[in-house]
Short mmCIF file of C-alpha atoms in Angstrom, two decimals:
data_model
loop_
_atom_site.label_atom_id
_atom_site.label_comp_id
_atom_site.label_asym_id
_atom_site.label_seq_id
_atom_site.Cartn_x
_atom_site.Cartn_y
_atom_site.Cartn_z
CA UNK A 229 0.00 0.00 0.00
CA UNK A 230 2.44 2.56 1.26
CA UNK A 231 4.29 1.35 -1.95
CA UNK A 232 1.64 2.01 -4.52
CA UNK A 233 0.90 5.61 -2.86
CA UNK A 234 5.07 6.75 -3.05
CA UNK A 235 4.60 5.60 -6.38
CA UNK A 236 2.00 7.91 -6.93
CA UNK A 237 3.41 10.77 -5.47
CA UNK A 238 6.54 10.33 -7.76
CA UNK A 239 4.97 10.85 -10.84
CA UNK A 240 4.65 14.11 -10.17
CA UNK A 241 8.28 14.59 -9.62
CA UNK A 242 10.41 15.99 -11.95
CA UNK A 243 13.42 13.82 -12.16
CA UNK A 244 12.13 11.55 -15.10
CA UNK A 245 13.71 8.37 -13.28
CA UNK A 246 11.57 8.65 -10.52
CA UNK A 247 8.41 9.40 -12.12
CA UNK A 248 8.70 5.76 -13.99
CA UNK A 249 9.06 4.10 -11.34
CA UNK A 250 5.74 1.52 -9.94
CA UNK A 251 5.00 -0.15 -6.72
CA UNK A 252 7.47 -3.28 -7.54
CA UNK A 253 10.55 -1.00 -7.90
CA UNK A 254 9.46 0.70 -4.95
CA UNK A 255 9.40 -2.03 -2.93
CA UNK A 256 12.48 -3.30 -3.94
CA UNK A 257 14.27 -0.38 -3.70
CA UNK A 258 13.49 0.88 -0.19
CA UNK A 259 14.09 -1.40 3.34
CA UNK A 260 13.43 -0.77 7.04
CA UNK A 261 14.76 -1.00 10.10
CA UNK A 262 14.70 -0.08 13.66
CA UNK A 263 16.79 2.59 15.00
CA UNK A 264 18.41 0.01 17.95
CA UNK A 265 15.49 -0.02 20.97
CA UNK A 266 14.26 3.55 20.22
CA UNK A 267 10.84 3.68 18.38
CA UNK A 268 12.50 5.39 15.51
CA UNK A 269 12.56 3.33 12.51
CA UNK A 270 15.21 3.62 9.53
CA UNK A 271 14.03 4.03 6.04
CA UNK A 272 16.50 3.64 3.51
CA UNK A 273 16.69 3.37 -0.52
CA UNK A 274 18.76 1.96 -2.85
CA UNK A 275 18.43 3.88 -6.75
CA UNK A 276 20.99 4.14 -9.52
CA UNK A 277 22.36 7.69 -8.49
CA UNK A 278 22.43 9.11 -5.23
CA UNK A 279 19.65 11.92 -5.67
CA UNK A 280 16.98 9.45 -6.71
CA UNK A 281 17.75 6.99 -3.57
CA UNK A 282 17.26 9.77 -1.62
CA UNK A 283 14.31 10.99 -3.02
CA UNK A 284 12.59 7.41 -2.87
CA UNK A 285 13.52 7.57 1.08
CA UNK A 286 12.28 10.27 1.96
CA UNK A 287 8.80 10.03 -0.30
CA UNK A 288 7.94 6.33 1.03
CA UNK A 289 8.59 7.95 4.99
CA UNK A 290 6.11 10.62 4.21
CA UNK A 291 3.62 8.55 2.90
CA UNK A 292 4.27 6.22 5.53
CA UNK A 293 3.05 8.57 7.80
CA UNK A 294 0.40 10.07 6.09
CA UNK A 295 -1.14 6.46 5.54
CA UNK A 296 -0.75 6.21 9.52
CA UNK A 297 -2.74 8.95 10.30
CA UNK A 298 -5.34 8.19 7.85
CA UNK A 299 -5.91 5.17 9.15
CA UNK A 300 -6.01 6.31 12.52
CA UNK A 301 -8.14 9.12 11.54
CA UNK A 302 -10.58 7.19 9.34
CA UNK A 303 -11.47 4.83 12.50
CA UNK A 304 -12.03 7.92 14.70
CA UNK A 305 -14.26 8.85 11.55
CA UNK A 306 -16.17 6.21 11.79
CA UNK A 307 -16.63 5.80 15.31
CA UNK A 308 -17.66 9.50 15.34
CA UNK A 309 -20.76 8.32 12.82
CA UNK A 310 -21.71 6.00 15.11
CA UNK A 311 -22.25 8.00 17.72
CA UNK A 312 -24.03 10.71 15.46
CA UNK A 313 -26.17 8.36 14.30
CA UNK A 314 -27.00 7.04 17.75
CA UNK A 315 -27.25 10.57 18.84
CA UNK A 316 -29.96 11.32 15.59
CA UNK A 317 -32.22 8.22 16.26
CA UNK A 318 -33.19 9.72 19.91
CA UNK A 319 -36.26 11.77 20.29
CA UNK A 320 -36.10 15.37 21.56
CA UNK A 321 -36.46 14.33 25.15
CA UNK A 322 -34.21 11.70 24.68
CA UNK A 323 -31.43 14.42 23.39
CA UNK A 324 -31.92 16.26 26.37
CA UNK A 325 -31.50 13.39 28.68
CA UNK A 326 -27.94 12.91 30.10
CA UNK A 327 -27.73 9.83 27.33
CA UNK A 328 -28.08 12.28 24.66
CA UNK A 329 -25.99 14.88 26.33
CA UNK A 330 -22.88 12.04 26.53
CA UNK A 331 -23.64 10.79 22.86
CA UNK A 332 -23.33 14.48 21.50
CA UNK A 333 -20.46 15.60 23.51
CA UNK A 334 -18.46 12.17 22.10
CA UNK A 335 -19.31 12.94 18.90
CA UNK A 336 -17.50 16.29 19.19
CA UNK A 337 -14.63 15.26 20.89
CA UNK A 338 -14.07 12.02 18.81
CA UNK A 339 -14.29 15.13 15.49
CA UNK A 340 -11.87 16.89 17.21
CA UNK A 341 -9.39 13.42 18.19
CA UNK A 342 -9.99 12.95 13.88
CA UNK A 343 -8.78 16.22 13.01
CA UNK A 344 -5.09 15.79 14.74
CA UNK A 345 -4.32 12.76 14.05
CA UNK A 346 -0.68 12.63 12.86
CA UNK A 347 -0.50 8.67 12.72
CA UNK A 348 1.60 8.60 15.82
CA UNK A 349 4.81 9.06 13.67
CA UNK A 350 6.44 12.63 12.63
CA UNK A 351 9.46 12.60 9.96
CA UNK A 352 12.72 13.59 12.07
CA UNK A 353 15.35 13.47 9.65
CA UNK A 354 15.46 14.08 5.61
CA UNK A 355 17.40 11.56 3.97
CA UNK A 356 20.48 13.53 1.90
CA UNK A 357 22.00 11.95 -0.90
CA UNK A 358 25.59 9.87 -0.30
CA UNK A 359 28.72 10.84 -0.97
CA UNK A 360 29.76 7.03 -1.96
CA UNK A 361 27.93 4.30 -3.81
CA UNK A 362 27.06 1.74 -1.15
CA UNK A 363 27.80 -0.80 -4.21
CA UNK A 364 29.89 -2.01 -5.70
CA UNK A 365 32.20 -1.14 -3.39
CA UNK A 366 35.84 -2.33 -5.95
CA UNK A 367 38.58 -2.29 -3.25
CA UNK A 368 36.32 -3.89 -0.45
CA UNK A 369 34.91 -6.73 -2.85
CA UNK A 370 38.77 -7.28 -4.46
CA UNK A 371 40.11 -7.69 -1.12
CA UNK A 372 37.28 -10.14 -0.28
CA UNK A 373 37.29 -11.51 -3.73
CA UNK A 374 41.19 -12.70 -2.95
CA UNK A 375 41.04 -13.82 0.82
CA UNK A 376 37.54 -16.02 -0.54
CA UNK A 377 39.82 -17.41 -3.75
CA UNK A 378 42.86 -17.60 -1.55
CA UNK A 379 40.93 -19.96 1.26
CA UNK A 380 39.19 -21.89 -1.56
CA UNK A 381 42.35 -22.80 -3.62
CA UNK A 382 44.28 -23.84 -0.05
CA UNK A 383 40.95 -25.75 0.29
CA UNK A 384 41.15 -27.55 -2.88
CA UNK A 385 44.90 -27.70 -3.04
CA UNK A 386 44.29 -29.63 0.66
CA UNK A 387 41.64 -31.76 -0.62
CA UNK A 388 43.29 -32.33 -3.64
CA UNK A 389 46.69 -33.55 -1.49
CA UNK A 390 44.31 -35.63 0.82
CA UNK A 391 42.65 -37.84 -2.24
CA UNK A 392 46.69 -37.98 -4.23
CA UNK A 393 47.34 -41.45 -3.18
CA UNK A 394 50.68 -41.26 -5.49
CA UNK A 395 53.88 -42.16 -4.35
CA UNK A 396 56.48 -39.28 -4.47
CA UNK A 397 59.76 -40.58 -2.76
CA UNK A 398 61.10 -43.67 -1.80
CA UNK A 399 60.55 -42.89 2.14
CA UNK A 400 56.95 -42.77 1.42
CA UNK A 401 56.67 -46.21 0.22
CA UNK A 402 59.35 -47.65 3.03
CA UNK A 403 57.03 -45.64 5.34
CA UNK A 404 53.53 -47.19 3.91
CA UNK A 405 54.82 -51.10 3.13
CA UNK A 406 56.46 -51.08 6.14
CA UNK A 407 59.60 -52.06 3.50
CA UNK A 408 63.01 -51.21 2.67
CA UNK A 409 63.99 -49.72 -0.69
CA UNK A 410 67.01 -51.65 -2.02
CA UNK A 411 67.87 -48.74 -4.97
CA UNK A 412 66.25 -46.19 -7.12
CA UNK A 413 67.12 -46.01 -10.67
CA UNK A 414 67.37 -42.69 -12.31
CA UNK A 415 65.20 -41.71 -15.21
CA UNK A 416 67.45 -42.22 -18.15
CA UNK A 417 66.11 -42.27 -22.67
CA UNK A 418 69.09 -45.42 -22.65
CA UNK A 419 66.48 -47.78 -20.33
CA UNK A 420 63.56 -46.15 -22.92
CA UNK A 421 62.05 -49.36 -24.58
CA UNK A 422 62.64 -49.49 -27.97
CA UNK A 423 66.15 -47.98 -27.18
CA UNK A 424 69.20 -49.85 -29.09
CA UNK A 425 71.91 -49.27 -26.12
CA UNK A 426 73.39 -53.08 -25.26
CA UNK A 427 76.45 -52.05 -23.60
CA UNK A 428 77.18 -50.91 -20.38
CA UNK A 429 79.42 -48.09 -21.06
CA UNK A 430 76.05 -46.70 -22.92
CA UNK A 431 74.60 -46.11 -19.72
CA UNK A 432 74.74 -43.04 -18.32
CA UNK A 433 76.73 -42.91 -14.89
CA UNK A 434 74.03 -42.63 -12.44
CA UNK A 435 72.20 -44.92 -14.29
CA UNK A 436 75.60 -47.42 -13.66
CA UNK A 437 75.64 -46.73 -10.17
CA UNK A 438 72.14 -47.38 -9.48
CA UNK A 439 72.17 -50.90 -10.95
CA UNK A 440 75.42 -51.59 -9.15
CA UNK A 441 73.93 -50.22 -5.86
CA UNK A 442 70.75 -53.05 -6.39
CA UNK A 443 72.83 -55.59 -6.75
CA UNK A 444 74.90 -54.74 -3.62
CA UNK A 445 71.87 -54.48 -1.46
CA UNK A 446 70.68 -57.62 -2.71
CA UNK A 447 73.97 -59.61 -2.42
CA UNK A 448 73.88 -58.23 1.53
CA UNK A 449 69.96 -57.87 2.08
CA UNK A 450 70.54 -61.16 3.94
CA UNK A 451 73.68 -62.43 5.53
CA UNK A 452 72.49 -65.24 6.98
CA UNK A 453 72.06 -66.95 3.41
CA UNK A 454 73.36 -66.15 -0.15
CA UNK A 455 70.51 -64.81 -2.40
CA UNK A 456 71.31 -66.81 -5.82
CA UNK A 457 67.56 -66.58 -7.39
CA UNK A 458 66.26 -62.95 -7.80
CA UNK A 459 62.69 -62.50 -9.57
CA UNK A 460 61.29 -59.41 -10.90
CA UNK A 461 57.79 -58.56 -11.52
CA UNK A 462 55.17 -55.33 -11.34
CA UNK A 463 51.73 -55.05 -11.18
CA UNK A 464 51.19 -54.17 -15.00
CA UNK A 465 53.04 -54.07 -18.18
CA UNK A 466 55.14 -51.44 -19.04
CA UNK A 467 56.23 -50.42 -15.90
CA UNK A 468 59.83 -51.54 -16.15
CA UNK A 469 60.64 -54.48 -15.00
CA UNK A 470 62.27 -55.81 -17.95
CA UNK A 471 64.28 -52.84 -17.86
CA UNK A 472 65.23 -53.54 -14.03
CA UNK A 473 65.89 -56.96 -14.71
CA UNK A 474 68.23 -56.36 -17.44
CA UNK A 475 70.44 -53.71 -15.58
CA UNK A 476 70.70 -55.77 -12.65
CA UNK A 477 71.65 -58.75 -14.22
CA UNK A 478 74.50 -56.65 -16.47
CA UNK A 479 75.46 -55.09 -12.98
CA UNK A 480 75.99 -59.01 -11.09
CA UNK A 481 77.34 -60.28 -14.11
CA UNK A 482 80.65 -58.01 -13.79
CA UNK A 483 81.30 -60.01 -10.39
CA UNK A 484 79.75 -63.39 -10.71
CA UNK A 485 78.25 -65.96 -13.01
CA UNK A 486 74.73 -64.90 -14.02
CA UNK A 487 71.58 -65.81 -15.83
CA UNK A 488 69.23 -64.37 -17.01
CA UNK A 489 66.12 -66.07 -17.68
CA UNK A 490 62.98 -64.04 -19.92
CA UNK A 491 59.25 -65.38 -18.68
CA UNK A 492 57.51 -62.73 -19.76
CA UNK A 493 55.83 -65.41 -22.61
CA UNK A 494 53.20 -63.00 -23.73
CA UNK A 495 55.30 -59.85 -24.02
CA UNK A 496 58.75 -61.03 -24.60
CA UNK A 497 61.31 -57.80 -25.49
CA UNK A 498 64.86 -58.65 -24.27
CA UNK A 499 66.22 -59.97 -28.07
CA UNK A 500 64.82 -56.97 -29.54
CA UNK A 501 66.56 -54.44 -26.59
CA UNK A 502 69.79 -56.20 -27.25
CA UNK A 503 70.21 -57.84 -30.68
CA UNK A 504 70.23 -61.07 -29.92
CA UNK A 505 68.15 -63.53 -31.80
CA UNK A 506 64.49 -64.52 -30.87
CA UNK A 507 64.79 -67.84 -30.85
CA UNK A 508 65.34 -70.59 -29.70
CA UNK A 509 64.24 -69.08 -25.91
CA UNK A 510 62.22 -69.85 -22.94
CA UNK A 511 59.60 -71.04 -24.92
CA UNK A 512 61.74 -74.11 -26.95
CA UNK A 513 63.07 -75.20 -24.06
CA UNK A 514 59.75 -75.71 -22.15
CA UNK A 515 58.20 -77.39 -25.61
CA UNK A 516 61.58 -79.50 -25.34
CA UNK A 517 62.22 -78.40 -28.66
CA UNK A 518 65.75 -77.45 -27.73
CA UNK A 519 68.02 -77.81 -24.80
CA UNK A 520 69.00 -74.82 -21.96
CA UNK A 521 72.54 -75.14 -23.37
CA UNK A 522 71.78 -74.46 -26.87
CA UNK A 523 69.27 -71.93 -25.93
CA UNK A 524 71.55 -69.76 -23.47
CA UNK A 525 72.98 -67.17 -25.29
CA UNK A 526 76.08 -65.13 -24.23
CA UNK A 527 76.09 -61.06 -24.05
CA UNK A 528 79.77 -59.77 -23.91
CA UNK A 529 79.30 -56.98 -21.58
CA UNK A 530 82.74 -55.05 -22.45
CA UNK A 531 85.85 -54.15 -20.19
CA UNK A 532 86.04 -56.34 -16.59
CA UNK A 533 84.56 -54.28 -13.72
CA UNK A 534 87.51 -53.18 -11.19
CA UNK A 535 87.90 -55.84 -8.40
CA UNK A 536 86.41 -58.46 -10.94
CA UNK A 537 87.76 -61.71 -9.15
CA UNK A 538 89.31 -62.58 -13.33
CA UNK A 539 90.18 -60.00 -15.63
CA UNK A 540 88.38 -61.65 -18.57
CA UNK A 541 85.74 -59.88 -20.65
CA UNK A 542 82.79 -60.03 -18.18
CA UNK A 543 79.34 -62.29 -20.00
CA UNK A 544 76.12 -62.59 -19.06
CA UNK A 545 74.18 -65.63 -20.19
CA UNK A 546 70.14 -64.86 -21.31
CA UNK A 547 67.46 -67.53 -22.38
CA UNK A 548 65.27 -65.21 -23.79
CA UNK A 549 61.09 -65.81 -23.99
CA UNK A 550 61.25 -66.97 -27.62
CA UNK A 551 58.11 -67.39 -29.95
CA UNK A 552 55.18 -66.17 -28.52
CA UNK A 553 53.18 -69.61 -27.60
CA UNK A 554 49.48 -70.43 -27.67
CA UNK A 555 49.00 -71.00 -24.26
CA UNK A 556 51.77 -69.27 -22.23
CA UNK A 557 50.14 -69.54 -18.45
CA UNK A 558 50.19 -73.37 -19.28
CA UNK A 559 53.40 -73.37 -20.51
CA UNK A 560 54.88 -71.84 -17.32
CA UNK A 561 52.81 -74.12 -15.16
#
């Protein structure tokens, strides 16, 4: 209501914003609110310059209060026809009576209550228009703007870090398997597959010393018994343990007498990494299609390591897979 009427009263304005303006914009462009515990109440108005907000504030508190005593005055009104009416019905005895006398003296008094009625609310202070927009507000929302984006990416970067279940050093898997880790090999484009390097010397150094540094944690993983049998294995293909398997039997071949034996049936890749023929392998020999003997095949690995036990050229004997069979988890059952 008080809506519709500051509408009204606008169009007669003479700022042309204002006097386009209807109830709906109205409403959603003023809001109240009480002045703490005092009975003054707060009207304020939000309007795309500062002169129109101002004049929207101050309009709706007027006709707030001129709706107030309107109200107010139209139910002293009305009770003042009442008692008129009551008063008219009587006879002329009756009006002289003290009954009469009453109803005609309300009558003028409730008149008189009519005529002052101010609503019970007076305007106390015009609304002036603000030096500042109250929004946007740039440096307030930037600053807010970064400190929300700031604690959201530490959030995310935190959740993020929570659901990473990768493995980043080799203390974080000795930590979680409860473990040791013999060695870490170096990333090196030599141990690439599909990379022609056969020779040790084509290793890079670190590469050397990594292999070298398996094989002596191996050899002395346990002293109470010689390891002789070392098998290597990984959850899925491609992950390297051909490569591993390779190095490390290069690296115990400069010391000691080693084989090296290919089971990988499905996926066999050690005669292609090293030039040596494909057959006859793993495969043959469990077929009985050949013997180990003739199967083995020697690898010259190039100058003997320093404290070799000989000073021969160092070898390291391979039965590769051979042929891809038919039914390679029967074959190595």
């Amino acid at each position: 209501m008080v809506a519709e009427r500051t509408a009204q009263a606008l169009k007669n304005s003479p700022e042309a914003e204002a006097a386009k303006l209807r109830a709906g914009d109205i409403s959603g462009m003023v809001a109240t609110a009480a002045a703490g515990e005092s009975d003054i109440v707060e009207v304020s108005a939000t309007g795309p310059t500062p002169e129109l907000a101002a004049l929207v504030a101050n309009t709706f508190s007027k006709q707030f209060i001129s709706f107030r005593a309107e109200a107010d005055r139209s139910k002293l009104e009305d009770a003042k026809g009442l008692a008129d009416r009551e008063y008219e019905s009587l006879s002329a005895s009756e009006k002289a009576s003290p009954r009469g006398e009453a109803l005609a003296r309300a009558g003028q008094r409730l008149g008189i209550i009519a005529s002052l009625q101010t609503g019970n609310a007076e305007f106390v202070q015009p609304a002036i228009p603000p030096l500042s927009p109250s929004s946007p507000r740039p440096l307030r929302n930037s600053v807010i703007g970064g400190l929300l984006g700031l604690f959201l990416g530490l959030g995310l970067a935190f959740a993020l870090e929570r659901m990473n279940r990768k493995l980043r050093s080799p203390g974080e898997v000795s930590e979680l398997f409860e473990i040791p880790v013999l060695a870490t090999i170096p990333y090196s484009a030599s141990l690439e597959v599909g990379s022609q390097a056969s020779e040790e010397a084509a290793l890079p150094f670190e590469a050397q010393e990594a292999f070298l540094t398996l094989r002596s944690s191996l050899r002395y993983f346990n002293v109470d018994r010689a390891i002789s049998t070392v098998l290597v294995t990984s959850a899925l293909s491609g992950e390297g343990k051909t490569t591993i398997a390779l190095g490390l039997a290069k690296a115990a071949a400069s010391t000691s007498r080693t084989l090296l034996l290919e089971t990988d049936l499905r996926r066999s890749s050690i005669a292609s990494r090293t030039g040596m023929a494909v057959t006859p392998g793993m495969a043959e020999v469990l077929t009985h299609q050949t013997t180990i003997a003739e199967a083995v095949q020697p690898v010259a690995l190039g100058a003997p390591t320093i404290g070799s036990p000989t000073e021969e050229q160092p070898t390291l004997d391979v039965l590769v897979g051979g042929r891809i069979p038919p039914n390679p988890t029967d074959l190595i059952e």
